[in-house]
Amino acid sequence: MPDRATLKVRVNRDKCQGHNRCKALAPELFELDEYGNAHEIGDGAVPAGLEEKAYLAKSNCPEFAVEIIEE
Amino acid sequence: MARPTVTDWATDFDHLDPAWVNDPFPIWDDMRRKCPIAHTDRFMGVYFPTRYQDVRAVAYDTVHFSSRRVVVRETPPPRIPAPPITSDPPEHRPARMVLLPPFTPDAIKKLEPRARALANELIDKFAGRGSADAAVEYSQEIPARLIAHMLGLPEADGDLYRRWIKMVLVDGITDVSVALQAAGEMHQYFMGYAQQRMEKPGDDLISYLVNIKSNGQPLSTENVIGTLRLLLIAGIDTTWSGIGSCIWHLATHPEDRRRLVREPALMATAVEEFLRAYAPVTMAREVIKETTINGCTFKPGEMVLLSFPAANRDPSMFEDADKVIIDRKENRHAAFGLGIHRCIGSNLARMELTVAVEELLKRIPEFSLAGPVTWSEGTVRGPRQLPIKF
């Protein structure tokens, strides 16, 4: 797992069904709209130290809607 | 009622067979290896995919598989719509959107204090006794009373709800007239309250539904009543079963129970793992257009049992799928369904499960089974009698 903040998370809005797993696991990176569907906070940049949470969010999404972009 | 003996699980399965009801997991494991999409001529023809990928494929395919029938019954009843669970695109989306806001995590969070108080009121009644039926006296009461609380109905009406649920989901599987009778009774019950809340709205879910607008139009009475019926049926039996399975696991696995007492921070992963391993809900779809998945041709008019519980035990998707690992980190389980019909009450159910287990462990950290356990049959799986001693 990279230890520098070069990661971005992104929620694929078409795939998200509002399971709320990403927000529960990484509230620093995801927020919900009024319907409970998720999106990344800001541009999705993952601050240093939150990489593991980002990967957990990705690997717990039942709809495979959370993507991680390594830049 | 005795059912004809199953001769071969792959070609003649029966999900009401006592062997399946008591312990379905070895049956599913065997099917998954030998015949991953089983079929039976019983119930007028039903397919049973056991692999995660196949369950997922059916759940995502709303063109060939319709939700207009979501329970496998011996004789299909005239349709009893309960939108959005019985809706297909394009009607599904608007029916679902109006229901989502009261079920977001923030909205559900507000119910948590009531849930904790409720759990403790129930525990108070049996704590001094040294024994209890954890299914009857605890698990089933929490969701029944909390749904009543959400709808702004008397919590004591929970007894009435459980009667209807049994009529629709248990007795109604083999005798449709019972399911229809329950639907009629629920209709009458809810009509009265809907009328009342239209005139005098309160801060409850019925008031929300009778006053909400979808595309600028209020929901039709039929839609409101159908939705209320759904919330009642889907919100109680399922969570009751989920809570009961958690308690059953903790009663039979003292090492996990003691670890949770010692390390309460594991509760979040433990609840997800219980949801994976003991997912209570098996949905169904009606095949409306012929299609082939994984070499199996699905014939129109027949049903598919959409077993999220079987998908959750697929070793090609989950490492050590047959083991309950309460600190499992990666857990992409499908307990709340996949695709557009994701359980609308998932945030509520998770809160109820967490609260029920936490409060029980706080008050009664040591307990074990005190007698035979019986399991429900049909659409929802969970303990119906769960005697514990402490």
GROMACS .gro file of C-alpha atoms in nm:
model
  461
    1MET     CA    1   0.000   0.000   0.000
    2PRO     CA    2   0.148   0.338  -0.097
    3ASP     CA    3   0.226   0.558   0.198
    4ARG     CA    4   0.218   0.891   0.021
    5ALA     CA    5  -0.106   1.086  -0.035
    6THR     CA    6  -0.129   1.017  -0.406
    7LEU     CA    7  -0.467   0.849  -0.393
    8LYS     CA    8  -0.812   0.969  -0.486
    9VAL     CA    9  -1.141   0.798  -0.410
   10ARG     CA   10  -1.440   0.824  -0.638
   11VAL     CA   11  -1.793   0.691  -0.607
   12ASN     CA   12  -1.948   0.576  -0.931
   13ARG     CA   13  -2.290   0.741  -0.895
   14ASP     CA   14  -2.454   0.498  -1.137
   15LYS     CA   15  -2.346   0.198  -0.932
   16CYS     CA   16  -2.401   0.334  -0.580
   17GLN     CA   17  -2.721   0.201  -0.421
   18GLY     CA   18  -2.677   0.363  -0.083
   19HIS     CA   19  -2.545   0.071   0.123
   20ASN     CA   20  -2.352   0.329   0.329
   21ARG     CA   21  -2.050   0.106   0.379
   22CYS     CA   22  -1.797   0.363   0.256
   23LYS     CA   23  -1.929   0.641   0.478
   24ALA     CA   24  -1.939   0.408   0.779
   25LEU     CA   25  -1.579   0.296   0.725
   26ALA     CA   26  -1.428   0.625   0.607
   27PRO     CA   27  -1.642   0.922   0.709
   28GLU     CA   28  -1.344   1.150   0.634
   29LEU     CA   29  -1.362   1.057   0.265
   30PHE     CA   30  -1.731   1.007   0.184
   31GLU     CA   31  -2.061   1.181   0.248
   32LEU     CA   32  -2.422   1.106   0.165
   33ASP     CA   33  -2.693   1.303  -0.013
   34GLU     CA   34  -3.049   1.337   0.118
   35TYR     CA   35  -3.134   0.996  -0.030
   36GLY     CA   36  -2.844   0.822   0.140
   37ASN     CA   37  -2.639   0.779  -0.178
   38ALA     CA   38  -2.267   0.839  -0.141
   39HIS     CA   39  -2.013   1.065  -0.305
   40GLU     CA   40  -1.653   1.147  -0.229
   41ILE     CA   41  -1.581   1.458  -0.026
   42GLY     CA   42  -1.429   1.735  -0.237
   43ASP     CA   43  -1.204   1.603  -0.513
   44GLY     CA   44  -1.166   1.270  -0.334
   45ALA     CA   45  -0.800   1.324  -0.243
   46VAL     CA   46  -0.699   1.086   0.034
   47PRO     CA   47  -0.498   1.264   0.305
   48ALA     CA   48  -0.191   1.088   0.440
   49GLY     CA   49  -0.285   0.831   0.700
   50LEU     CA   50  -0.626   0.752   0.552
   51GLU     CA   51  -0.507   0.518   0.277
   52GLU     CA   52  -0.613   0.207   0.465
   53LYS     CA   53  -0.963   0.346   0.521
   54ALA     CA   54  -0.988   0.425   0.150
   55TYR     CA   55  -0.905   0.066   0.058
   56LEU     CA   56  -1.146  -0.067   0.320
   57ALA     CA   57  -1.424   0.146   0.173
   58LYS     CA   58  -1.346   0.008  -0.170
   59SER     CA   59  -1.329  -0.355  -0.063
   60ASN     CA   60  -1.652  -0.343   0.137
   61CYS     CA   61  -1.878  -0.185  -0.125
   62PRO     CA   62  -2.134  -0.447  -0.229
   63GLU     CA   63  -2.193  -0.270  -0.562
   64PHE     CA   64  -1.824  -0.223  -0.654
   65ALA     CA   65  -1.903   0.149  -0.676
   66VAL     CA   66  -1.597   0.283  -0.491
   67GLU     CA   67  -1.294   0.339  -0.710
   68ILE     CA   68  -0.942   0.434  -0.609
   69ILE     CA   69  -0.732   0.628  -0.852
   70GLU     CA   70  -0.359   0.618  -0.797
   71GLU     CA   71  -0.194   0.926  -0.938
   72MET     CA   72  -4.797  -3.065   0.698
   73ALA     CA   73  -4.567  -3.337   0.569
   74ARG     CA   74  -4.413  -3.254   0.233
   75PRO     CA   75  -4.301  -3.512  -0.025
   76THR     CA   76  -3.946  -3.626   0.048
   77VAL     CA   77  -3.677  -3.456  -0.159
   78THR     CA   78  -3.515  -3.711  -0.387
   79ASP     CA   79  -3.236  -3.494  -0.525
   80TRP     CA   80  -3.149  -3.142  -0.411
   81ALA     CA   81  -3.022  -3.037  -0.753
   82THR     CA   82  -3.340  -3.123  -0.943
   83ASP     CA   83  -3.611  -3.151  -0.679
   84PHE     CA   84  -3.520  -2.909  -0.400
   85ASP     CA   85  -3.776  -2.781  -0.154
   86HIS     CA   86  -3.689  -2.481   0.060
   87LEU     CA   87  -3.959  -2.582   0.308
   88ASP     CA   88  -3.802  -2.923   0.368
   89PRO     CA   89  -3.705  -2.967   0.735
   90ALA     CA   90  -3.342  -3.046   0.647
   91TRP     CA   91  -3.316  -2.716   0.454
   92VAL     CA   92  -3.496  -2.522   0.726
   93ASN     CA   93  -3.274  -2.655   1.005
   94ASP     CA   94  -2.936  -2.630   0.835
   95PRO     CA   95  -2.935  -2.519   0.470
   96PHE     CA   96  -2.562  -2.447   0.447
   97PRO     CA   97  -2.431  -2.798   0.367
   98ILE     CA   98  -2.708  -2.838   0.108
   99TRP     CA   99  -2.609  -2.513  -0.062
  100ASP     CA  100  -2.237  -2.598  -0.048
  101ASP     CA  101  -2.311  -2.928  -0.218
  102MET     CA  102  -2.526  -2.762  -0.485
  103ARG     CA  103  -2.262  -2.497  -0.546
  104ARG     CA  104  -2.005  -2.764  -0.622
  105LYS     CA  105  -2.222  -2.998  -0.827
  106CYS     CA  106  -2.502  -2.795  -0.981
  107PRO     CA  107  -2.461  -2.425  -0.909
  108ILE     CA  108  -2.805  -2.335  -1.043
  109ALA     CA  109  -3.047  -2.593  -0.908
  110HIS     CA  110  -3.408  -2.631  -1.019
  111THR     CA  111  -3.725  -2.781  -0.883
  112ASP     CA  112  -4.062  -2.852  -1.040
  113ARG     CA  113  -4.221  -2.783  -0.703
  114PHE     CA  114  -4.388  -2.444  -0.653
  115MET     CA  115  -4.465  -2.443  -1.028
  116GLY     CA  116  -4.096  -2.429  -1.116
  117VAL     CA  117  -3.815  -2.251  -0.930
  118TYR     CA  118  -3.444  -2.193  -1.001
  119PHE     CA  119  -3.191  -2.163  -0.720
  120PRO     CA  120  -2.854  -2.003  -0.799
  121THR     CA  121  -2.600  -2.069  -0.523
  122ARG     CA  122  -2.296  -1.880  -0.653
  123TYR     CA  123  -2.237  -1.517  -0.571
  124GLN     CA  124  -2.181  -1.421  -0.935
  125ASP     CA  125  -2.504  -1.584  -1.053
  126VAL     CA  126  -2.712  -1.432  -0.773
  127ARG     CA  127  -2.558  -1.099  -0.861
  128ALA     CA  128  -2.634  -1.145  -1.232
  129VAL     CA  129  -3.003  -1.213  -1.162
  130ALA     CA  130  -3.031  -0.924  -0.915
  131TYR     CA  131  -2.888  -0.682  -1.172
  132ASP     CA  132  -3.098  -0.805  -1.463
  133THR     CA  133  -3.436  -0.632  -1.446
  134VAL     CA  134  -3.509  -0.706  -1.813
  135HIS     CA  135  -3.543  -1.083  -1.779
  136PHE     CA  136  -3.629  -1.101  -1.409
  137SER     CA  137  -3.923  -0.909  -1.263
  138SER     CA  138  -3.989  -0.814  -0.903
  139ARG     CA  139  -4.365  -0.825  -0.948
  140ARG     CA  140  -4.355  -1.149  -0.750
  141VAL     CA  141  -4.097  -1.155  -0.471
  142VAL     CA  142  -4.215  -1.457  -0.274
  143VAL     CA  143  -4.224  -1.815  -0.406
  144ARG     CA  144  -4.563  -1.965  -0.326
  145GLU     CA  145  -4.729  -2.294  -0.414
  146THR     CA  146  -4.996  -2.110  -0.612
  147PRO     CA  147  -4.928  -1.753  -0.726
  148PRO     CA  148  -5.183  -1.511  -0.576
  149PRO     CA  149  -5.335  -1.219  -0.757
  150ARG     CA  150  -5.060  -0.958  -0.728
  151ILE     CA  151  -5.039  -0.769  -0.401
  152PRO     CA  152  -4.832  -0.464  -0.493
  153ALA     CA  153  -4.598  -0.327  -0.227
  154PRO     CA  154  -4.394  -0.062  -0.408
  155PRO     CA  155  -4.105  -0.025  -0.454
  156ILE     CA  156  -4.007  -0.385  -0.370
  157THR     CA  157  -4.258  -0.523  -0.622
  158SER     CA  158  -4.180  -0.256  -0.885
  159ASP     CA  159  -3.962  -0.281  -1.194
  160PRO     CA  160  -3.807   0.006  -1.391
  161PRO     CA  161  -3.923   0.266  -1.478
  162GLU     CA  162  -4.187   0.278  -1.198
  163HIS     CA  163  -3.936   0.157  -0.941
  164ARG     CA  164  -3.716   0.465  -0.915
  165PRO     CA  165  -3.974   0.732  -0.823
  166ALA     CA  166  -4.145   0.492  -0.580
  167ARG     CA  167  -3.810   0.429  -0.413
  168MET     CA  168  -3.687   0.790  -0.410
  169VAL     CA  169  -3.979   0.910  -0.196
  170LEU     CA  170  -3.905   0.644   0.062
  171LEU     CA  171  -3.531   0.698   0.095
  172PRO     CA  172  -3.502   1.020   0.302
  173PRO     CA  173  -3.659   0.883   0.624
  174PHE     CA  174  -3.416   0.588   0.613
  175THR     CA  175  -3.079   0.762   0.577
  176PRO     CA  176  -2.822   0.696   0.851
  177ASP     CA  177  -2.880   1.043   1.000
  178ALA     CA  178  -3.257   0.991   1.014
  179ILE     CA  179  -3.214   0.647   1.171
  180LYS     CA  180  -2.964   0.778   1.425
  181LYS     CA  181  -3.249   0.971   1.587
  182LEU     CA  182  -3.426   0.643   1.666
  183GLU     CA  183  -3.128   0.492   1.844
  184PRO     CA  184  -3.209   0.621   2.196
  185ARG     CA  185  -3.558   0.471   2.173
  186ALA     CA  186  -3.410   0.142   2.051
  187ARG     CA  187  -3.165   0.128   2.345
  188ALA     CA  188  -3.437   0.207   2.596
  189LEU     CA  189  -3.662  -0.054   2.437
  190ALA     CA  190  -3.391  -0.322   2.452
  191ASN     CA  191  -3.339  -0.252   2.822
  192GLU     CA  192  -3.711  -0.256   2.898
  193LEU     CA  193  -3.727  -0.602   2.741
  194ILE     CA  194  -3.418  -0.727   2.925
  195ASP     CA  195  -3.563  -0.595   3.255
  196LYS     CA  196  -3.848  -0.841   3.217
  197PHE     CA  197  -3.629  -1.153   3.211
  198ALA     CA  198  -3.293  -1.050   3.360
  199GLY     CA  199  -3.383  -1.172   3.709
  200ARG     CA  200  -3.516  -1.503   3.585
  201GLY     CA  201  -3.192  -1.665   3.469
  202SER     CA  202  -3.351  -1.779   3.144
  203ALA     CA  203  -3.542  -1.642   2.848
  204ASP     CA  204  -3.659  -1.718   2.499
  205ALA     CA  205  -3.431  -1.472   2.321
  206ALA     CA  206  -3.631  -1.500   1.999
  207VAL     CA  207  -3.977  -1.446   2.145
  208GLU     CA  208  -3.904  -1.216   2.437
  209TYR     CA  209  -3.628  -1.006   2.284
  210SER     CA  210  -3.541  -1.035   1.913
  211GLN     CA  211  -3.893  -1.013   1.775
  212GLU     CA  212  -4.006  -0.735   2.006
  213ILE     CA  213  -3.739  -0.482   1.909
  214PRO     CA  214  -3.821  -0.437   1.539
  215ALA     CA  215  -4.197  -0.474   1.589
  216ARG     CA  216  -4.205  -0.195   1.847
  217LEU     CA  217  -3.955   0.026   1.669
  218ILE     CA  218  -4.147   0.013   1.339
  219ALA     CA  219  -4.465   0.100   1.530
  220HIS     CA  220  -4.275   0.389   1.688
  221MET     CA  221  -4.159   0.511   1.343
  222LEU     CA  222  -4.507   0.487   1.197
  223GLY     CA  223  -4.658   0.665   1.495
  224LEU     CA  224  -4.870   0.361   1.592
  225PRO     CA  225  -4.921   0.203   1.934
  226GLU     CA  226  -4.614  -0.007   2.014
  227ALA     CA  227  -4.846  -0.268   2.164
  228ASP     CA  228  -4.989  -0.332   1.815
  229GLY     CA  229  -4.674  -0.534   1.753
  230ASP     CA  230  -4.874  -0.849   1.827
  231LEU     CA  231  -5.108  -0.769   1.542
  232TYR     CA  232  -4.814  -0.716   1.303
  233ARG     CA  233  -4.654  -1.047   1.388
  234ARG     CA  234  -4.982  -1.222   1.316
  235TRP     CA  235  -5.001  -1.063   0.969
  236ILE     CA  236  -4.639  -1.141   0.896
  237LYS     CA  237  -4.690  -1.505   0.976
  238MET     CA  238  -4.998  -1.508   0.752
  239VAL     CA  239  -4.813  -1.352   0.458
  240LEU     CA  240  -4.469  -1.509   0.483
  241VAL     CA  241  -4.531  -1.847   0.646
  242ASP     CA  242  -4.887  -1.981   0.624
  243GLY     CA  243  -4.950  -1.789   0.301
  244ILE     CA  244  -4.680  -1.979   0.112
  245THR     CA  245  -4.893  -2.291   0.093
  246ASP     CA  246  -5.236  -2.129   0.139
  247VAL     CA  247  -5.278  -1.810  -0.060
  248SER     CA  248  -5.614  -1.725   0.094
  249VAL     CA  249  -5.437  -1.662   0.425
  250ALA     CA  250  -5.196  -1.413   0.263
  251LEU     CA  251  -5.487  -1.234   0.098
  252GLN     CA  252  -5.680  -1.217   0.421
  253ALA     CA  253  -5.381  -1.057   0.592
  254ALA     CA  254  -5.345  -0.806   0.308
  255GLY     CA  255  -5.712  -0.713   0.350
  256GLU     CA  256  -5.680  -0.668   0.725
  257MET     CA  257  -5.368  -0.456   0.688
  258HIS     CA  258  -5.543  -0.244   0.426
  259GLN     CA  259  -5.824  -0.168   0.664
  260TYR     CA  260  -5.592  -0.099   0.956
  261PHE     CA  261  -5.374   0.143   0.761
  262MET     CA  262  -5.663   0.318   0.584
  263GLY     CA  263  -5.789   0.447   0.917
  264TYR     CA  264  -5.452   0.585   1.019
  265ALA     CA  265  -5.374   0.728   0.674
  266GLN     CA  266  -5.701   0.923   0.679
  267GLN     CA  267  -5.630   1.048   1.029
  268ARG     CA  268  -5.274   1.164   0.946
  269MET     CA  269  -5.391   1.337   0.632
  270GLU     CA  270  -5.617   1.554   0.843
  271LYS     CA  271  -5.382   1.588   1.136
  272PRO     CA  272  -5.021   1.520   1.036
  273GLY     CA  273  -4.767   1.432   1.303
  274ASP     CA  274  -4.393   1.369   1.307
  275ASP     CA  275  -4.418   1.008   1.189
  276LEU     CA  276  -4.370   0.801   0.877
  277ILE     CA  277  -4.740   0.767   0.790
  278SER     CA  278  -4.778   1.144   0.799
  279TYR     CA  279  -4.468   1.172   0.581
  280LEU     CA  280  -4.609   0.930   0.324
  281VAL     CA  281  -4.958   1.080   0.300
  282ASN     CA  282  -4.817   1.428   0.257
  283ILE     CA  283  -4.518   1.366   0.030
  284LYS     CA  284  -4.526   1.456  -0.339
  285SER     CA  285  -4.368   1.253  -0.616
  286ASN     CA  286  -4.329   1.448  -0.942
  287GLY     CA  287  -4.559   1.713  -0.796
  288GLN     CA  288  -4.835   1.458  -0.726
  289PRO     CA  289  -4.931   1.309  -0.392
  290LEU     CA  290  -4.896   0.931  -0.375
  291SER     CA  291  -5.213   0.739  -0.453
  292THR     CA  292  -5.390   0.581  -0.156
  293GLU     CA  293  -5.313   0.240  -0.303
  294ASN     CA  294  -4.943   0.330  -0.318
  295VAL     CA  295  -4.937   0.461   0.041
  296ILE     CA  296  -5.112   0.152   0.177
  297GLY     CA  297  -4.892  -0.083  -0.028
  298THR     CA  298  -4.580   0.091   0.099
  299LEU     CA  299  -4.697   0.073   0.460
  300ARG     CA  300  -4.769  -0.296   0.413
  301LEU     CA  301  -4.417  -0.340   0.282
  302LEU     CA  302  -4.256  -0.153   0.573
  303LEU     CA  303  -4.441  -0.367   0.820
  304ILE     CA  304  -4.374  -0.700   0.654
  305ALA     CA  305  -4.017  -0.627   0.549
  306GLY     CA  306  -3.915  -0.437   0.859
  307ILE     CA  307  -3.999  -0.681   1.133
  308ASP     CA  308  -3.953  -1.046   1.040
  309THR     CA  309  -3.617  -0.978   0.876
  310THR     CA  310  -3.455  -0.788   1.163
  311TRP     CA  311  -3.609  -1.018   1.421
  312SER     CA  312  -3.438  -1.305   1.239
  313GLY     CA  313  -3.110  -1.117   1.211
  314ILE     CA  314  -3.100  -1.033   1.582
  315GLY     CA  315  -3.197  -1.390   1.672
  316SER     CA  316  -2.918  -1.536   1.459
  317CYS     CA  317  -2.662  -1.306   1.622
  318ILE     CA  318  -2.774  -1.420   1.967
  319TRP     CA  319  -2.777  -1.785   1.856
  320HIS     CA  320  -2.419  -1.750   1.735
  321LEU     CA  321  -2.307  -1.582   2.058
  322ALA     CA  322  -2.483  -1.848   2.267
  323THR     CA  323  -2.308  -2.127   2.078
  324HIS     CA  324  -1.966  -1.960   2.031
  325PRO     CA  325  -1.854  -1.844   2.376
  326GLU     CA  326  -1.510  -1.743   2.245
  327ASP     CA  327  -1.666  -1.489   2.006
  328ARG     CA  328  -1.906  -1.366   2.274
  329ARG     CA  329  -1.629  -1.311   2.528
  330ARG     CA  330  -1.411  -1.141   2.271
  331LEU     CA  331  -1.692  -0.898   2.185
  332VAL     CA  332  -1.744  -0.821   2.554
  333ARG     CA  333  -1.369  -0.762   2.590
  334GLU     CA  334  -1.330  -0.569   2.266
  335PRO     CA  335  -1.653  -0.381   2.200
  336ALA     CA  336  -1.481  -0.191   1.918
  337LEU     CA  337  -1.518  -0.510   1.712
  338MET     CA  338  -1.897  -0.470   1.709
  339ALA     CA  339  -1.903  -0.306   1.365
  340THR     CA  340  -1.715  -0.584   1.186
  341ALA     CA  341  -1.895  -0.849   1.392
  342VAL     CA  342  -2.237  -0.724   1.289
  343GLU     CA  343  -2.132  -0.725   0.922
  344GLU     CA  344  -2.002  -1.078   0.960
  345PHE     CA  345  -2.323  -1.197   1.123
  346LEU     CA  346  -2.512  -1.034   0.838
  347ARG     CA  347  -2.296  -1.220   0.587
  348ALA     CA  348  -2.301  -1.560   0.753
  349TYR     CA  349  -2.664  -1.555   0.865
  350ALA     CA  350  -2.824  -1.323   0.609
  351PRO     CA  351  -3.193  -1.366   0.687
  352VAL     CA  352  -3.354  -1.271   0.356
  353THR     CA  353  -3.401  -1.472   0.038
  354MET     CA  354  -3.586  -1.271  -0.225
  355ALA     CA  355  -3.744  -1.400  -0.544
  356ARG     CA  356  -3.788  -1.292  -0.904
  357GLU     CA  357  -4.025  -1.402  -1.179
  358VAL     CA  358  -3.863  -1.491  -1.510
  359ILE     CA  359  -4.038  -1.275  -1.770
  360LYS     CA  360  -3.810  -1.334  -2.070
  361GLU     CA  361  -3.601  -1.637  -2.152
  362THR     CA  362  -3.232  -1.594  -2.081
  363THR     CA  363  -2.924  -1.799  -2.004
  364ILE     CA  364  -2.688  -1.745  -1.711
  365ASN     CA  365  -2.386  -1.964  -1.648
  366GLY     CA  366  -2.521  -2.230  -1.887
  367CYS     CA  367  -2.864  -2.247  -1.728
  368THR     CA  368  -3.169  -2.143  -1.929
  369PHE     CA  369  -3.435  -1.961  -1.729
  370LYS     CA  370  -3.790  -2.020  -1.859
  371PRO     CA  371  -4.051  -1.743  -1.846
  372GLY     CA  372  -4.324  -1.790  -1.587
  373GLU     CA  373  -4.099  -1.978  -1.348
  374MET     CA  374  -3.954  -1.821  -1.035
  375VAL     CA  375  -3.599  -1.768  -0.910
  376LEU     CA  376  -3.512  -1.785  -0.542
  377LEU     CA  377  -3.258  -1.508  -0.504
  378SER     CA  378  -3.055  -1.642  -0.217
  379PHE     CA  379  -2.833  -1.369  -0.081
  380PRO     CA  380  -2.756  -1.607   0.208
  381ALA     CA  381  -2.617  -1.866  -0.036
  382ALA     CA  382  -2.420  -1.600  -0.225
  383ASN     CA  383  -2.269  -1.489   0.106
  384ARG     CA  384  -2.132  -1.840   0.163
  385ASP     CA  385  -1.964  -1.872  -0.175
  386PRO     CA  386  -1.594  -1.954  -0.119
  387SER     CA  387  -1.498  -1.803  -0.455
  388MET     CA  388  -1.613  -1.465  -0.320
  389PHE     CA  389  -1.533  -1.493   0.052
  390GLU     CA  390  -1.222  -1.643   0.204
  391ASP     CA  391  -1.314  -1.905   0.466
  392ALA     CA  392  -1.676  -1.850   0.366
  393ASP     CA  393  -1.800  -2.117   0.605
  394LYS     CA  394  -1.626  -1.961   0.907
  395VAL     CA  395  -1.762  -1.675   1.114
  396ILE     CA  396  -1.475  -1.431   1.163
  397ILE     CA  397  -1.592  -1.139   1.374
  398ASP     CA  398  -1.302  -0.915   1.276
  399ARG     CA  399  -1.328  -0.987   0.902
  400LYS     CA  400  -1.203  -0.671   0.734
  401GLU     CA  401  -1.311  -0.719   0.373
  402ASN     CA  402  -1.675  -0.811   0.364
  403ARG     CA  403  -1.860  -0.727   0.047
  404HIS     CA  404  -2.163  -0.929   0.157
  405ALA     CA  405  -2.502  -0.911  -0.009
  406ALA     CA  406  -2.728  -0.946   0.296
  407PHE     CA  407  -2.925  -0.637   0.195
  408GLY     CA  408  -2.946  -0.733  -0.168
  409LEU     CA  409  -2.764  -0.606  -0.475
  410GLY     CA  410  -2.867  -0.352  -0.735
  411ILE     CA  411  -3.170  -0.124  -0.745
  412HIS     CA  412  -3.365  -0.309  -0.475
  413ARG     CA  413  -3.104  -0.268  -0.199
  414CYS     CA  414  -3.299  -0.299   0.126
  415ILE     CA  415  -3.430   0.046   0.208
  416GLY     CA  416  -3.421  -0.036   0.578
  417SER     CA  417  -3.056  -0.145   0.584
  418ASN     CA  418  -2.946   0.147   0.804
  419LEU     CA  419  -3.235   0.079   1.042
  420ALA     CA  420  -3.160  -0.294   1.053
  421ARG     CA  421  -2.789  -0.236   1.122
  422MET     CA  422  -2.874   0.002   1.404
  423GLU     CA  423  -3.124  -0.243   1.556
  424LEU     CA  424  -2.881  -0.535   1.531
  425THR     CA  425  -2.599  -0.337   1.688
  426VAL     CA  426  -2.813  -0.199   1.970
  427ALA     CA  427  -2.975  -0.536   2.043
  428VAL     CA  428  -2.643  -0.719   2.070
  429GLU     CA  429  -2.465  -0.440   2.259
  430GLU     CA  430  -2.736  -0.397   2.521
  431LEU     CA  431  -2.775  -0.771   2.573
  432LEU     CA  432  -2.400  -0.820   2.619
  433LYS     CA  433  -2.383  -0.527   2.861
  434ARG     CA  434  -2.653  -0.672   3.083
  435ILE     CA  435  -2.598  -1.045   3.028
  436PRO     CA  436  -2.242  -1.111   2.910
  437GLU     CA  437  -2.254  -1.485   2.986
  438PHE     CA  438  -2.529  -1.702   2.840
  439SER     CA  439  -2.574  -2.033   2.660
  440LEU     CA  440  -2.844  -2.239   2.491
  441ALA     CA  441  -3.096  -2.394   2.726
  442GLY     CA  442  -3.294  -2.617   2.491
  443PRO     CA  443  -3.385  -2.693   2.132
  444VAL     CA  444  -3.384  -2.409   1.877
  445THR     CA  445  -3.640  -2.392   1.596
  446TRP     CA  446  -3.581  -2.202   1.273
  447SER     CA  447  -3.831  -2.022   1.052
  448GLU     CA  448  -3.913  -2.154   0.708
  449GLY     CA  449  -3.970  -1.964   0.388
  450THR     CA  450  -3.847  -1.625   0.279
  451VAL     CA  451  -3.677  -1.522   0.600
  452ARG     CA  452  -3.445  -1.738   0.809
  453GLY     CA  453  -3.390  -1.696   1.180
  454PRO     CA  454  -3.455  -1.864   1.516
  455ARG     CA  455  -3.818  -1.871   1.623
  456GLN     CA  456  -3.751  -2.037   1.958
  457LEU     CA  457  -3.419  -1.958   2.118
  458PRO     CA  458  -3.408  -2.065   2.482
  459ILE     CA  459  -3.105  -1.926   2.665
  460LYS     CA  460  -2.990  -1.952   3.026
  461PHE     CA  461  -2.759  -1.725   3.220
   0.00000   0.00000   0.00000
